[in-house]
Amino acid sequence: MTLFPKDTIIANDDAQLLADEAEYCSFGDTVHYVDPPKIFRRAEGSFIYDSANVPFLDLQMWYSAVNFGYGNKRLNDKLKEQIDLLPQVASQYLHPTKIELARTIAQDAQKKFGLKGRCHFNVGGAQAVEDSLKIVRNACNGKQLMFAFEGGYHGRTLGASAITSSYRYRRRFGHFSDRAMFLPFPYPFRRPKGMTPEEYSDHCVNQFARLFETEYNGVLDTKTGQSEYAAFYVEPIQGTGGYVVPPMGFFQGLKKVLDKHGILMVVDEIQMGFWRTGKLWSIEHFGVTPDVIVFGKALTNGLNPLSGLWAREELINPEIFPPGSTHSTFNSNPLGTSLGLEVIKMGYELDYETTVPAKGAHFLAGLRDLQKKHKEIGDVDGLGLALRAEICTEDGFTPNKALLDRMVDIGLAGDLEHQGRKIGLVLDVGGWYKNVITFAPSLEISVEEIDLAISLLDQLLTRAKKA
């Protein structure tokens, strides 16, 4: 692609559009993080373009929903093919790609985890989380209490908000009697002084295990062995929480405690699934077997809403979870399932398990070089192409949200420089203190584009520190 295409005339009516948006659009659907909100007109590869045709290198790719690049020809062609064949059909009926996609995911899970299971579809990540809550409650005789992590994010529907640690998503919507018990997640950069990351990981597991020591710890009836809690919802790598990667042995220790007390492990792969970390599922890196996997986002490369879950047979077979247990008009829609099937075929054919770790290592090396130059970068880390850079004050540790906010604004202004032309940079902000750049570039990003990203980040940080 040509990074700076020949200038095209676009009706520059952004001012009127923003005025209409201010009058007619709800502000509740998450677009007002910069002032004014940015309007984009087209996209290709790793770039999106504004009304002035300025390219913006996108390092968040729709929160990891567009893993395979904007305008991916193979996936766009599959969508066009399906539109002309079977564009829609009521979810009470079957169509081939729903069955083929379910079989593909289930057989892949059986090969990796040694468990027979089934797939269940919906249209968005939070909706799939809601479905998983029904599956878990049903399998556990109606138990409605869950464990989840501090820093965890699972969506903003009512049920998903109850297991998401941020109170701000619940604050205005009444009492949540089924709010999860939130446990510490091992955050290596912000671990207690005197502990190695592995020691802190073990400490977190031991503190969780302590909840089951006596009946007075509050979660276990020691006479019957019954826990009050049904499942533990986990993100193998915290997404909105700042792409925090725990020590590799953490989940093995956690799973031993869960298995001992009959508590299910539900793994949220909505942001980290589909090779973001170099594996189809990020939990594969950690050597444990989940009971349920929830997925969404990149399953269709953002082209058509589709999400879902895989659960082991004992939790989801038709005898225990019969027809009508959940329903969505657009679940397992043929446009989505045909794309999902193509995404999984493409991922294995293009060997993302090899290419993604290699690109991630190159990107991480570039971030580490930047860290040497800018002492405000307190931490860099990552797995595959899920990467983080924690922006701090000059001490390299104190969170510096204000500096990162300036970086975001400068990047979206679109007046960085490359090859004598203006260029912008799209960043995503995450982390417990909203001071972490969470990098989720296209898995198709080139080495040259990674180098461009590092160069632009250098420009951006230099300008933001002077602002």
mmCIF file of C-alpha atoms in Angstrom, residues 63-377:
data_model
loop_
_atom_site.group_PDB
_atom_site.id
_atom_site.type_symbol
_atom_site.label_atom_id
_atom_site.label_comp_id
_atom_site.label_asym_id
_atom_site.label_seq_id
_atom_site.Cartn_x
_atom_site.Cartn_y
_atom_site.Cartn_z
ATOM 1 C CA TYR A 63 -9.094 -2.826 20.982
ATOM 2 C CA SER A 64 -7.620 -5.938 19.342
ATOM 3 C CA ALA A 65 -10.742 -6.629 17.278
ATOM 4 C CA VAL A 66 -8.969 -6.068 13.941
ATOM 5 C CA ASN A 67 -6.078 -8.452 14.508
ATOM 6 C CA PHE A 68 -5.573 -9.106 10.812
ATOM 7 C CA GLY A 69 -5.466 -5.549 9.524
ATOM 8 C CA TYR A 70 -7.976 -3.149 8.042
ATOM 9 C CA GLY A 71 -9.321 -4.250 4.694
ATOM 10 C CA ASN A 72 -7.772 -7.734 4.884
ATOM 11 C CA LYS A 73 -8.471 -8.970 1.352
ATOM 12 C CA ARG A 74 -8.923 -12.628 2.221
ATOM 13 C CA LEU A 75 -11.463 -11.850 4.923
ATOM 14 C CA ASN A 76 -13.230 -9.111 2.963
ATOM 15 C CA ASP A 77 -13.596 -11.513 0.020
ATOM 16 C CA LYS A 78 -15.060 -14.162 2.334
ATOM 17 C CA LEU A 79 -17.608 -11.631 3.619
ATOM 18 C CA LYS A 80 -18.597 -10.659 0.070
ATOM 19 C CA GLU A 81 -18.899 -14.320 -0.921
ATOM 20 C CA GLN A 82 -21.176 -15.063 2.030
ATOM 21 C CA ILE A 83 -23.361 -12.003 1.382
ATOM 22 C CA ASP A 84 -24.136 -13.354 -2.086
ATOM 23 C CA LEU A 85 -24.705 -16.904 -0.837
ATOM 24 C CA LEU A 86 -26.571 -16.784 2.495
ATOM 25 C CA PRO A 87 -26.439 -13.305 4.041
ATOM 26 C CA GLN A 88 -28.814 -13.998 6.917
ATOM 27 C CA VAL A 89 -31.001 -16.686 8.409
ATOM 28 C CA ALA A 90 -32.984 -16.935 11.638
ATOM 29 C CA SER A 91 -30.992 -18.412 14.500
ATOM 30 C CA GLN A 92 -33.634 -21.116 14.995
ATOM 31 C CA TYR A 93 -32.316 -22.706 11.792
ATOM 32 C CA LEU A 94 -28.945 -24.235 10.986
ATOM 33 C CA HIS A 95 -26.437 -23.308 8.328
ATOM 34 C CA PRO A 96 -23.102 -24.949 7.417
ATOM 35 C CA THR A 97 -20.530 -22.492 8.778
ATOM 36 C CA LYS A 98 -22.061 -22.393 12.265
ATOM 37 C CA ILE A 99 -21.554 -26.137 12.565
ATOM 38 C CA GLU A 100 -18.135 -26.065 10.897
ATOM 39 C CA LEU A 101 -16.878 -23.239 13.140
ATOM 40 C CA ALA A 102 -18.135 -24.964 16.293
ATOM 41 C CA ARG A 103 -16.507 -28.224 15.221
ATOM 42 C CA THR A 104 -13.209 -26.485 14.396
ATOM 43 C CA ILE A 105 -12.981 -24.751 17.790
ATOM 44 C CA ALA A 106 -14.143 -27.807 19.734
ATOM 45 C CA GLN A 107 -11.737 -30.172 17.987
ATOM 46 C CA ASP A 108 -8.874 -27.717 18.495
ATOM 47 C CA ALA A 109 -9.690 -27.499 22.221
ATOM 48 C CA GLN A 110 -9.941 -31.263 22.539
ATOM 49 C CA LYS A 111 -6.519 -31.647 20.935
ATOM 50 C CA LYS A 112 -4.962 -29.042 23.237
ATOM 51 C CA PHE A 113 -6.783 -29.689 26.507
ATOM 52 C CA GLY A 114 -7.903 -33.296 26.177
ATOM 53 C CA LEU A 115 -11.538 -32.404 26.847
ATOM 54 C CA LYS A 116 -14.612 -32.861 24.716
ATOM 55 C CA GLY A 117 -16.724 -29.701 24.559
ATOM 56 C CA ARG A 118 -19.157 -27.610 22.566
ATOM 57 C CA CYS A 119 -19.419 -24.044 21.247
ATOM 58 C CA HIS A 120 -22.187 -21.553 21.865
ATOM 59 C CA PHE A 121 -22.466 -18.248 19.959
ATOM 60 C CA ASN A 122 -23.663 -14.714 20.575
ATOM 61 C CA VAL A 123 -22.895 -11.273 19.110
ATOM 62 C CA GLY A 124 -20.626 -9.381 21.544
ATOM 63 C CA GLY A 125 -18.036 -10.112 24.202
ATOM 64 C CA ALA A 126 -20.166 -8.989 27.136
ATOM 65 C CA GLN A 127 -23.089 -11.032 25.818
ATOM 66 C CA ALA A 128 -20.871 -14.120 25.666
ATOM 67 C CA VAL A 129 -19.803 -13.431 29.261
ATOM 68 C CA GLU A 130 -23.495 -13.278 30.213
ATOM 69 C CA ASP A 131 -24.056 -16.649 28.529
ATOM 70 C CA SER A 132 -21.092 -18.117 30.396
ATOM 71 C CA LEU A 133 -22.581 -16.906 33.685
ATOM 72 C CA LYS A 134 -25.763 -18.796 32.849
ATOM 73 C CA ILE A 135 -23.793 -21.934 32.041
ATOM 74 C CA VAL A 136 -21.817 -21.693 35.282
ATOM 75 C CA ARG A 137 -24.819 -20.932 37.493
ATOM 76 C CA ASN A 138 -26.794 -23.738 35.886
ATOM 77 C CA ALA A 139 -23.988 -26.274 36.307
ATOM 78 C CA CYS A 140 -23.415 -25.237 39.932
ATOM 79 C CA ASN A 141 -27.041 -25.529 41.058
ATOM 80 C CA GLY A 142 -27.743 -21.811 40.938
ATOM 81 C CA LYS A 143 -24.695 -20.510 42.782
ATOM 82 C CA GLN A 144 -24.363 -16.898 41.703
ATOM 83 C CA LEU A 145 -21.158 -15.731 43.396
ATOM 84 C CA MET A 146 -17.916 -15.547 41.414
ATOM 85 C CA PHE A 147 -14.278 -14.757 41.995
ATOM 86 C CA ALA A 148 -12.514 -12.287 39.695
ATOM 87 C CA PHE A 149 -9.339 -10.232 39.690
ATOM 88 C CA GLU A 150 -8.548 -6.699 40.691
ATOM 89 C CA GLY A 151 -7.775 -4.972 37.401
ATOM 90 C CA GLY A 152 -9.993 -7.392 35.486
ATOM 91 C CA TYR A 153 -12.483 -6.318 32.828
ATOM 92 C CA HIS A 154 -15.256 -8.485 31.397
ATOM 93 C CA GLY A 155 -17.770 -6.033 29.926
ATOM 94 C CA ARG A 156 -20.424 -3.475 30.842
ATOM 95 C CA THR A 157 -23.696 -5.363 30.756
ATOM 96 C CA LEU A 158 -25.122 -5.817 34.241
ATOM 97 C CA GLY A 159 -23.841 -9.359 34.735
ATOM 98 C CA ALA A 160 -20.417 -8.604 33.245
ATOM 99 C CA SER A 161 -20.150 -5.431 35.359
ATOM 100 C CA ALA A 162 -20.653 -7.537 38.476
ATOM 101 C CA ILE A 163 -17.418 -9.410 37.748
ATOM 102 C CA THR A 164 -15.489 -6.364 36.476
ATOM 103 C CA SER A 165 -13.435 -4.762 39.203
ATOM 104 C CA SER A 166 -14.086 -1.104 38.289
ATOM 105 C CA TYR A 167 -16.818 0.302 40.526
ATOM 106 C CA ARG A 168 -17.410 3.160 38.076
ATOM 107 C CA TYR A 169 -19.183 0.737 35.718
ATOM 108 C CA ARG A 170 -21.664 -0.152 38.498
ATOM 109 C CA ARG A 171 -21.957 3.085 40.428
ATOM 110 C CA ARG A 172 -25.136 4.535 38.898
ATOM 111 C CA PHE A 173 -27.051 1.320 38.303
ATOM 112 C CA GLY A 174 -28.266 0.147 41.669
ATOM 113 C CA HIS A 175 -27.135 -2.532 44.065
ATOM 114 C CA PHE A 176 -25.132 -5.507 42.776
ATOM 115 C CA SER A 177 -25.775 -8.222 45.340
ATOM 116 C CA ASP A 178 -23.883 -10.732 43.208
ATOM 117 C CA ARG A 179 -20.748 -8.615 42.832
ATOM 118 C CA ALA A 180 -17.645 -10.784 42.549
ATOM 119 C CA MET A 181 -15.014 -11.111 45.252
ATOM 120 C CA PHE A 182 -11.977 -9.447 43.693
ATOM 121 C CA LEU A 183 -8.553 -10.954 44.404
ATOM 122 C CA PRO A 184 -5.070 -9.501 43.757
ATOM 123 C CA PHE A 185 -3.541 -10.198 40.344
ATOM 124 C CA PRO A 186 0.260 -10.597 40.321
ATOM 125 C CA TYR A 187 1.432 -7.349 38.720
ATOM 126 C CA PRO A 188 5.189 -7.797 38.320
ATOM 127 C CA PHE A 189 6.130 -4.122 37.876
ATOM 128 C CA ARG A 190 4.177 -3.024 40.967
ATOM 129 C CA ARG A 191 4.937 -6.008 43.196
ATOM 130 C CA PRO A 192 5.797 -5.525 46.894
ATOM 131 C CA LYS A 193 9.373 -4.577 47.611
ATOM 132 C CA GLY A 194 11.633 -7.472 48.436
ATOM 133 C CA MET A 195 9.746 -10.031 46.355
ATOM 134 C CA THR A 196 10.650 -11.460 42.971
ATOM 135 C CA PRO A 197 7.800 -11.672 40.452
ATOM 136 C CA GLU A 198 7.603 -15.413 41.079
ATOM 137 C CA GLU A 199 7.494 -14.956 44.851
ATOM 138 C CA TYR A 200 4.705 -12.424 44.473
ATOM 139 C CA SER A 201 2.833 -14.845 42.210
ATOM 140 C CA ASP A 202 3.116 -17.583 44.832
ATOM 141 C CA HIS A 203 2.016 -15.119 47.508
ATOM 142 C CA CYS A 204 -1.154 -14.280 45.553
ATOM 143 C CA VAL A 205 -1.974 -17.981 45.164
ATOM 144 C CA ASN A 206 -1.325 -18.639 48.845
ATOM 145 C CA GLN A 207 -3.553 -15.746 49.908
ATOM 146 C CA PHE A 208 -6.328 -17.139 47.739
ATOM 147 C CA ALA A 209 -5.851 -20.640 49.150
ATOM 148 C CA ARG A 210 -6.083 -19.196 52.663
ATOM 149 C CA LEU A 211 -9.755 -18.338 52.010
ATOM 150 C CA PHE A 212 -10.494 -22.051 52.253
ATOM 151 C CA GLU A 213 -8.581 -22.828 55.464
ATOM 152 C CA THR A 214 -11.520 -22.596 57.873
ATOM 153 C CA GLU A 215 -15.225 -21.917 57.753
ATOM 154 C CA TYR A 216 -14.531 -18.491 59.244
ATOM 155 C CA ASN A 217 -12.622 -17.350 56.178
ATOM 156 C CA GLY A 218 -16.045 -16.983 54.630
ATOM 157 C CA VAL A 219 -16.154 -18.992 51.399
ATOM 158 C CA LEU A 220 -16.264 -22.689 52.391
ATOM 159 C CA ASP A 221 -18.528 -24.949 54.423
ATOM 160 C CA THR A 222 -15.840 -27.208 55.846
ATOM 161 C CA LYS A 223 -18.375 -29.844 56.946
ATOM 162 C CA THR A 224 -19.703 -30.439 53.428
ATOM 163 C CA GLY A 225 -16.730 -29.185 51.406
ATOM 164 C CA GLN A 226 -19.054 -26.869 49.475
ATOM 165 C CA SER A 227 -17.793 -23.461 48.375
ATOM 166 C CA GLU A 228 -20.198 -20.536 48.141
ATOM 167 C CA TYR A 229 -18.483 -19.504 44.891
ATOM 168 C CA ALA A 230 -19.103 -21.112 41.520
ATOM 169 C CA ALA A 231 -16.265 -19.949 39.280
ATOM 170 C CA PHE A 232 -13.202 -17.762 38.939
ATOM 171 C CA TYR A 233 -13.242 -15.429 35.914
ATOM 172 C CA VAL A 234 -9.724 -14.767 34.665
ATOM 173 C CA GLU A 235 -7.986 -12.912 31.876
ATOM 174 C CA PRO A 236 -4.674 -14.706 31.293
ATOM 175 C CA ILE A 237 -3.237 -11.287 30.442
ATOM 176 C CA GLN A 238 -5.165 -8.328 31.800
ATOM 177 C CA GLY A 239 -6.503 -6.281 28.889
ATOM 178 C CA THR A 240 -8.054 -3.014 29.995
ATOM 179 C CA GLY A 241 -6.063 -3.489 33.201
ATOM 180 C CA GLY A 242 -2.892 -2.687 31.265
ATOM 181 C CA TYR A 243 -1.698 -5.837 29.433
ATOM 182 C CA VAL A 244 -0.228 -7.163 32.657
ATOM 183 C CA VAL A 245 1.525 -10.492 32.062
ATOM 184 C CA PRO A 246 1.689 -12.656 35.205
ATOM 185 C CA PRO A 247 4.571 -15.044 35.945
ATOM 186 C CA MET A 248 4.216 -18.228 33.926
ATOM 187 C CA GLY A 249 3.553 -20.483 36.915
ATOM 188 C CA PHE A 250 0.749 -18.393 38.362
ATOM 189 C CA PHE A 251 -2.271 -20.041 36.796
ATOM 190 C CA GLN A 252 -1.004 -23.548 37.535
ATOM 191 C CA GLY A 253 -0.950 -22.695 41.218
ATOM 192 C CA LEU A 254 -4.354 -21.052 41.046
ATOM 193 C CA LYS A 255 -5.916 -23.959 39.166
ATOM 194 C CA LYS A 256 -4.784 -26.430 41.840
ATOM 195 C CA VAL A 257 -6.752 -24.486 44.441
ATOM 196 C CA LEU A 258 -9.800 -24.243 42.186
ATOM 197 C CA ASP A 259 -9.800 -27.944 41.345
ATOM 198 C CA LYS A 260 -9.408 -28.887 45.005
ATOM 199 C CA HIS A 261 -12.597 -27.017 45.886
ATOM 200 C CA GLY A 262 -14.664 -27.727 42.765
ATOM 201 C CA ILE A 263 -14.583 -24.155 41.444
ATOM 202 C CA LEU A 264 -14.670 -23.641 37.682
ATOM 203 C CA MET A 265 -12.101 -21.615 35.754
ATOM 204 C CA VAL A 266 -13.682 -19.370 33.113
ATOM 205 C CA VAL A 267 -11.062 -17.845 30.822
ATOM 206 C CA ASP A 268 -11.893 -14.557 29.117
ATOM 207 C CA GLU A 269 -10.068 -14.518 25.764
ATOM 208 C CA ILE A 270 -12.129 -11.704 24.266
ATOM 209 C CA GLN A 271 -9.142 -9.388 23.887
ATOM 210 C CA MET A 272 -6.224 -11.843 23.878
ATOM 211 C CA GLY A 273 -7.665 -14.598 21.704
ATOM 212 C CA PHE A 274 -6.954 -15.336 18.040
ATOM 213 C CA TRP A 275 -3.140 -15.170 18.098
ATOM 214 C CA ARG A 276 -2.734 -11.796 19.802
ATOM 215 C CA THR A 277 -0.118 -13.476 22.039
ATOM 216 C CA GLY A 278 1.100 -15.971 19.434
ATOM 217 C CA LYS A 279 -1.387 -18.687 20.408
ATOM 218 C CA LEU A 280 -5.007 -19.141 19.419
ATOM 219 C CA TRP A 281 -5.786 -18.760 23.147
ATOM 220 C CA SER A 282 -3.465 -16.907 25.486
ATOM 221 C CA ILE A 283 -4.179 -19.431 28.269
ATOM 222 C CA GLU A 284 -2.158 -21.967 26.238
ATOM 223 C CA HIS A 285 1.033 -20.261 27.433
ATOM 224 C CA PHE A 286 0.299 -21.078 31.076
ATOM 225 C CA GLY A 287 -0.105 -24.856 31.119
ATOM 226 C CA VAL A 288 -3.616 -25.156 32.572
ATOM 227 C CA THR A 289 -6.911 -26.563 31.325
ATOM 228 C CA PRO A 290 -9.890 -24.182 31.408
ATOM 229 C CA ASP A 291 -13.484 -25.222 31.983
ATOM 230 C CA VAL A 292 -14.932 -22.450 29.816
ATOM 231 C CA ILE A 293 -13.334 -20.137 27.237
ATOM 232 C CA VAL A 294 -15.139 -16.936 26.251
ATOM 233 C CA PHE A 295 -14.176 -15.243 22.982
ATOM 234 C CA GLY A 296 -15.181 -12.423 20.626
ATOM 235 C CA LYS A 297 -13.600 -9.339 19.002
ATOM 236 C CA ALA A 298 -11.048 -10.623 16.454
ATOM 237 C CA LEU A 299 -13.087 -13.749 15.613
ATOM 238 C CA THR A 300 -14.440 -11.819 12.597
ATOM 239 C CA ASN A 301 -11.682 -9.185 12.324
ATOM 240 C CA GLY A 302 -14.315 -6.646 13.367
ATOM 241 C CA LEU A 303 -16.313 -7.106 10.159
ATOM 242 C CA ASN A 304 -19.463 -8.575 11.681
ATOM 243 C CA PRO A 305 -20.507 -9.002 15.315
ATOM 244 C CA LEU A 306 -19.935 -12.525 16.586
ATOM 245 C CA SER A 307 -18.774 -13.878 19.919
ATOM 246 C CA GLY A 308 -19.099 -17.125 21.743
ATOM 247 C CA LEU A 309 -17.769 -19.599 24.211
ATOM 248 C CA TRP A 310 -16.424 -23.111 24.427
ATOM 249 C CA ALA A 311 -17.356 -25.183 27.464
ATOM 250 C CA ARG A 312 -16.508 -28.720 28.392
ATOM 251 C CA GLU A 313 -19.193 -31.284 27.676
ATOM 252 C CA GLU A 314 -20.318 -31.778 31.274
ATOM 253 C CA LEU A 315 -21.332 -28.107 31.508
ATOM 254 C CA ILE A 316 -23.009 -27.573 28.154
ATOM 255 C CA ASN A 317 -24.445 -30.838 26.814
ATOM 256 C CA PRO A 318 -28.123 -30.637 25.745
ATOM 257 C CA GLU A 319 -29.338 -32.509 28.811
ATOM 258 C CA ILE A 320 -27.916 -29.925 31.234
ATOM 259 C CA PHE A 321 -28.168 -26.833 28.973
ATOM 260 C CA PRO A 322 -31.174 -27.416 26.679
ATOM 261 C CA PRO A 323 -32.496 -25.303 23.775
ATOM 262 C CA GLY A 324 -33.674 -21.859 24.822
ATOM 263 C CA SER A 325 -31.304 -21.545 27.781
ATOM 264 C CA THR A 326 -30.090 -18.315 26.158
ATOM 265 C CA HIS A 327 -31.055 -16.593 22.935
ATOM 266 C CA SER A 328 -30.031 -13.713 20.705
ATOM 267 C CA THR A 329 -31.661 -12.954 17.354
ATOM 268 C CA PHE A 330 -28.311 -12.485 15.644
ATOM 269 C CA ASN A 331 -26.285 -15.233 17.312
ATOM 270 C CA SER A 332 -24.369 -17.577 14.974
ATOM 271 C CA ASN A 333 -25.244 -15.301 12.035
ATOM 272 C CA PRO A 334 -23.842 -16.689 8.753
ATOM 273 C CA LEU A 335 -21.745 -13.630 7.905
ATOM 274 C CA GLY A 336 -19.990 -13.910 11.275
ATOM 275 C CA THR A 337 -19.523 -17.672 11.335
ATOM 276 C CA SER A 338 -18.159 -17.775 7.778
ATOM 277 C CA LEU A 339 -15.633 -15.101 8.722
ATOM 278 C CA GLY A 340 -14.749 -16.851 11.993
ATOM 279 C CA LEU A 341 -14.089 -20.097 10.173
ATOM 280 C CA GLU A 342 -11.853 -18.288 7.684
ATOM 281 C CA VAL A 343 -9.977 -16.500 10.494
ATOM 282 C CA ILE A 344 -9.047 -19.776 12.158
ATOM 283 C CA LYS A 345 -8.044 -21.403 8.869
ATOM 284 C CA MET A 346 -5.962 -18.362 7.965
ATOM 285 C CA GLY A 347 -4.248 -18.203 11.355
ATOM 286 C CA TYR A 348 -2.936 -21.727 11.100
ATOM 287 C CA GLU A 349 -2.109 -21.516 7.386
ATOM 288 C CA LEU A 350 -0.092 -18.299 7.857
ATOM 289 C CA ASP A 351 1.633 -19.715 10.949
ATOM 290 C CA TYR A 352 0.887 -16.883 13.349
ATOM 291 C CA GLU A 353 2.333 -19.043 16.128
ATOM 292 C CA THR A 354 5.737 -18.320 14.577
ATOM 293 C CA THR A 355 5.359 -14.865 13.022
ATOM 294 C CA VAL A 356 3.608 -13.129 15.917
ATOM 295 C CA PRO A 357 6.266 -13.952 18.573
ATOM 296 C CA ALA A 358 9.011 -12.844 16.157
ATOM 297 C CA LYS A 359 7.335 -9.502 15.457
ATOM 298 C CA GLY A 360 6.545 -9.090 19.138
ATOM 299 C CA ALA A 361 10.189 -9.620 20.069
ATOM 300 C CA HIS A 362 11.238 -6.949 17.553
ATOM 301 C CA PHE A 363 8.638 -4.503 18.875
ATOM 302 C CA LEU A 364 9.600 -5.203 22.492
ATOM 303 C CA ALA A 365 13.273 -4.633 21.694
ATOM 304 C CA GLY A 366 12.356 -1.264 20.195
ATOM 305 C CA LEU A 367 10.376 -0.326 23.300
ATOM 306 C CA ARG A 368 13.327 -1.266 25.478
ATOM 307 C CA ASP A 369 15.569 0.992 23.398
ATOM 308 C CA LEU A 370 13.061 3.805 23.939
ATOM 309 C CA GLN A 371 13.047 3.062 27.652
ATOM 310 C CA LYS A 372 16.789 3.680 27.780
ATOM 311 C CA LYS A 373 16.263 7.072 26.137
ATOM 312 C CA HIS A 374 13.193 8.174 28.113
ATOM 313 C CA LYS A 375 13.296 7.567 31.854
ATOM 314 C CA GLU A 376 9.542 8.229 31.970
ATOM 315 C CA ILE A 377 8.989 4.753 30.525
#
